Coordinates of C-alpha atoms in Angstrom, one line a residue:
X1 CA -58.3 110.3 1.8
X2 CA -61.0 113.0 2.3
X3 CA -63.3 114.8 -0.2
X4 CA -64.2 118.6 -0.5
X5 CA -67.6 120.0 -1.1
X6 CA -66.8 120.1 -4.7
X7 CA -65.8 116.4 -4.7
X8 CA -62.0 116.8 -5.0
X9 CA -59.7 114.3 -3.3
X10 CA -57.4 115.3 -0.7
X11 CA -54.5 113.2 0.3
X12 CA -51.8 113.4 3.0
X13 CA -48.2 113.5 2.2
X14 CA -48.0 110.1 3.9
X15 CA -50.6 108.8 1.5
X16 CA -48.7 110.1 -1.5
X17 CA -45.4 108.8 -0.4
X18 CA -47.0 105.3 0.3
X19 CA -48.7 105.4 -3.2
X20 CA -45.5 106.1 -5.0
X21 CA -43.3 103.6 -2.9
X22 CA -41.4 106.2 -0.9
X23 CA -40.5 105.3 2.6
X24 CA -41.6 107.7 5.6
X25 CA -39.3 110.6 6.0
X26 CA -38.6 109.6 9.5
X27 CA -37.0 106.2 8.3
X28 CA -33.3 106.4 8.0
X29 CA -31.6 104.6 5.1
X30 CA -30.3 101.2 6.3
X31 CA -28.8 99.3 3.5
X32 CA -25.0 99.2 2.9
X33 CA -24.1 98.3 -0.8
X34 CA -20.7 97.6 -2.6
X35 CA -21.0 97.7 -6.4
X36 CA -18.7 95.8 -8.8
X37 CA -18.8 96.2 -12.5
X38 CA -16.9 95.0 -15.5
X39 CA -17.7 95.7 -19.4
X40 CA -17.6 92.3 -20.7
X41 CA -17.8 88.6 -19.7
X42 CA -14.1 88.3 -20.6
X43 CA -13.3 90.5 -17.6
X44 CA -15.0 88.3 -15.1
X45 CA -11.7 87.6 -13.3
X46 CA -11.4 91.6 -12.8
X47 CA -15.0 91.4 -11.3
X48 CA -13.8 88.8 -8.7
X49 CA -10.8 90.9 -7.9
X50 CA -12.9 94.0 -7.4
X51 CA -15.2 92.1 -5.1
X52 CA -12.1 90.9 -3.0
X53 CA -10.9 94.4 -2.6
X54 CA -14.4 95.6 -1.5
X55 CA -14.7 92.7 0.9
X56 CA -11.3 93.4 2.5
X57 CA -12.3 97.1 2.9
X58 CA -15.5 96.1 4.5
X59 CA -13.9 93.8 6.9
X60 CA -11.1 96.3 7.7
X61 CA -13.7 99.1 8.5
X62 CA -15.9 96.6 10.5
X63 CA -19.2 97.2 8.4
X64 CA -21.6 94.5 8.9
X65 CA -24.6 93.5 6.5
X66 CA -23.0 95.0 3.3
X67 CA -24.7 93.6 0.1
X68 CA -22.7 93.1 -3.0
X69 CA -24.1 93.8 -6.2
X70 CA -21.9 92.5 -9.2
X71 CA -22.7 93.4 -12.9
X72 CA -21.4 92.8 -16.4
X73 CA -22.4 95.6 -18.6
X74 CA -20.9 98.8 -20.3
X75 CA -20.4 101.9 -18.0
X76 CA -22.2 104.2 -20.5
X77 CA -25.2 101.8 -20.6
X78 CA -27.6 103.3 -18.1
X79 CA -30.2 100.6 -18.6
X80 CA -28.2 97.9 -16.6
X81 CA -30.7 96.0 -14.6
X82 CA -28.8 96.1 -11.3
X83 CA -27.6 99.7 -11.8
X84 CA -31.2 100.8 -12.2
X85 CA -32.3 98.7 -9.2
X86 CA -29.6 100.4 -7.2
X87 CA -30.9 103.9 -8.4
X88 CA -34.4 102.9 -7.6
X89 CA -33.4 101.8 -4.1
X90 CA -31.6 105.1 -3.4
X91 CA -34.4 107.0 -4.7
X92 CA -36.6 105.3 -2.1
X93 CA -33.9 106.4 0.5
X94 CA -33.2 102.6 1.3
X95 CA -29.4 102.8 0.7
X96 CA -27.3 104.5 3.4
X97 CA -23.8 103.9 1.8
X98 CA -22.7 103.0 -1.6
X99 CA -19.0 101.8 -1.9
X100 CA -17.2 101.5 -5.1
X101 CA -13.7 100.4 -6.0
X102 CA -13.3 103.2 -8.7
X103 CA -15.7 105.9 -9.5
X104 CA -15.9 104.6 -13.3
X105 CA -17.4 101.3 -12.0
X106 CA -20.8 102.9 -11.4
X107 CA -20.8 104.9 -14.6
X108 CA -18.1 106.0 -17.2
X109 CA -19.6 109.4 -17.7
X110 CA -21.5 111.7 -15.4
X111 CA -20.5 110.3 -12.1
X112 CA -21.0 113.7 -10.5
X113 CA -24.7 113.5 -11.3
X114 CA -25.3 110.1 -9.8
X115 CA -23.2 111.0 -6.7
X116 CA -25.3 114.1 -6.1
X117 CA -28.6 112.0 -6.9
X118 CA -27.5 109.5 -4.1
X119 CA -26.4 112.2 -1.8
X120 CA -29.7 114.0 -1.9
X121 CA -31.5 110.7 -1.2
X122 CA -29.6 110.2 2.0
X123 CA -26.8 107.7 0.5
X124 CA -23.1 108.4 1.0
X125 CA -20.9 107.4 -1.9
X126 CA -17.5 106.2 -0.8
X127 CA -15.0 105.5 -3.6
X128 CA -11.9 103.6 -2.5
X129 CA -9.4 104.7 -5.3
X130 CA -9.8 108.5 -5.9
X131 CA -7.7 109.3 -8.9
X132 CA -7.0 113.0 -9.1
X133 CA -7.0 114.3 -12.7
X134 CA -6.5 117.8 -14.0
X135 CA -9.6 119.3 -15.8
X136 CA -7.6 118.7 -19.2
X137 CA -7.0 115.0 -18.3
X138 CA -10.5 114.6 -17.2
X139 CA -11.9 116.1 -20.3
X140 CA -9.5 113.8 -22.5
X141 CA -10.6 110.9 -20.6
X142 CA -14.3 111.6 -21.1
X143 CA -13.9 112.2 -24.8
X144 CA -11.9 109.0 -25.1
X145 CA -14.6 107.1 -23.5
X146 CA -17.3 108.5 -25.8
X147 CA -15.3 108.0 -28.8
X148 CA -14.7 104.5 -27.7
X149 CA -18.4 103.8 -27.0
X150 CA -19.5 105.0 -30.4
X151 CA -16.6 103.2 -32.3
X152 CA -17.8 100.0 -30.5
X153 CA -21.3 100.5 -31.7
X154 CA -20.2 101.1 -35.2
X155 CA -18.2 98.0 -35.1
X156 CA -21.1 96.2 -33.9
X157 CA -23.4 97.4 -36.6
X158 CA -20.9 96.5 -39.2
X159 CA -20.9 92.8 -37.9
X160 CA -24.6 92.8 -37.9
X161 CA -24.6 94.2 -41.5
X162 CA -22.2 91.2 -42.5
X163 CA -24.5 88.7 -41.0
X164 CA -27.7 90.2 -42.7
X165 CA -25.8 90.2 -45.9
X166 CA -24.4 86.6 -45.5
X167 CA -28.1 85.4 -44.5
X168 CA -29.6 87.2 -47.6
X169 CA -27.1 85.6 -49.8
X170 CA -27.7 82.1 -48.3
X171 CA -31.5 82.7 -48.6
X172 CA -31.2 83.6 -52.3
X173 CA -29.3 80.7 -53.6

């Protein structure tokens, strides 16, 4: 850091990158990550199956040092712990390749944005099962995903309300 005559601080790009946690621009991303996700704990056998498929792919392609991330959480929940950690690592240009069994395993909605984000940060996104849908089919699938998400929230609120009512009745007696 240097100071001007008017006492302003001057920082180099390297100092700024270091301060905000970015790697040097000349460092190439090195991590290979395979990401598996299911929506609920009841689907854990599916999580194991996803991992087996990804492991078989990694072995077949001769990729070494692949880290596996397994997560249980909804695809519309963008606050998943491991998902956020993966996005942070991508933002710091630490991830070279992200391998997914299906594109909806990363996120149920807005996959293209996350794919673009990863690619602009030096990360190649590789999806094993590319399902080609017409624009109409894709829109219907997106709408069904959103309706399912909000109906699940509404159902959860009803259960919460019933529990509150039951505890209020028990407390009054």
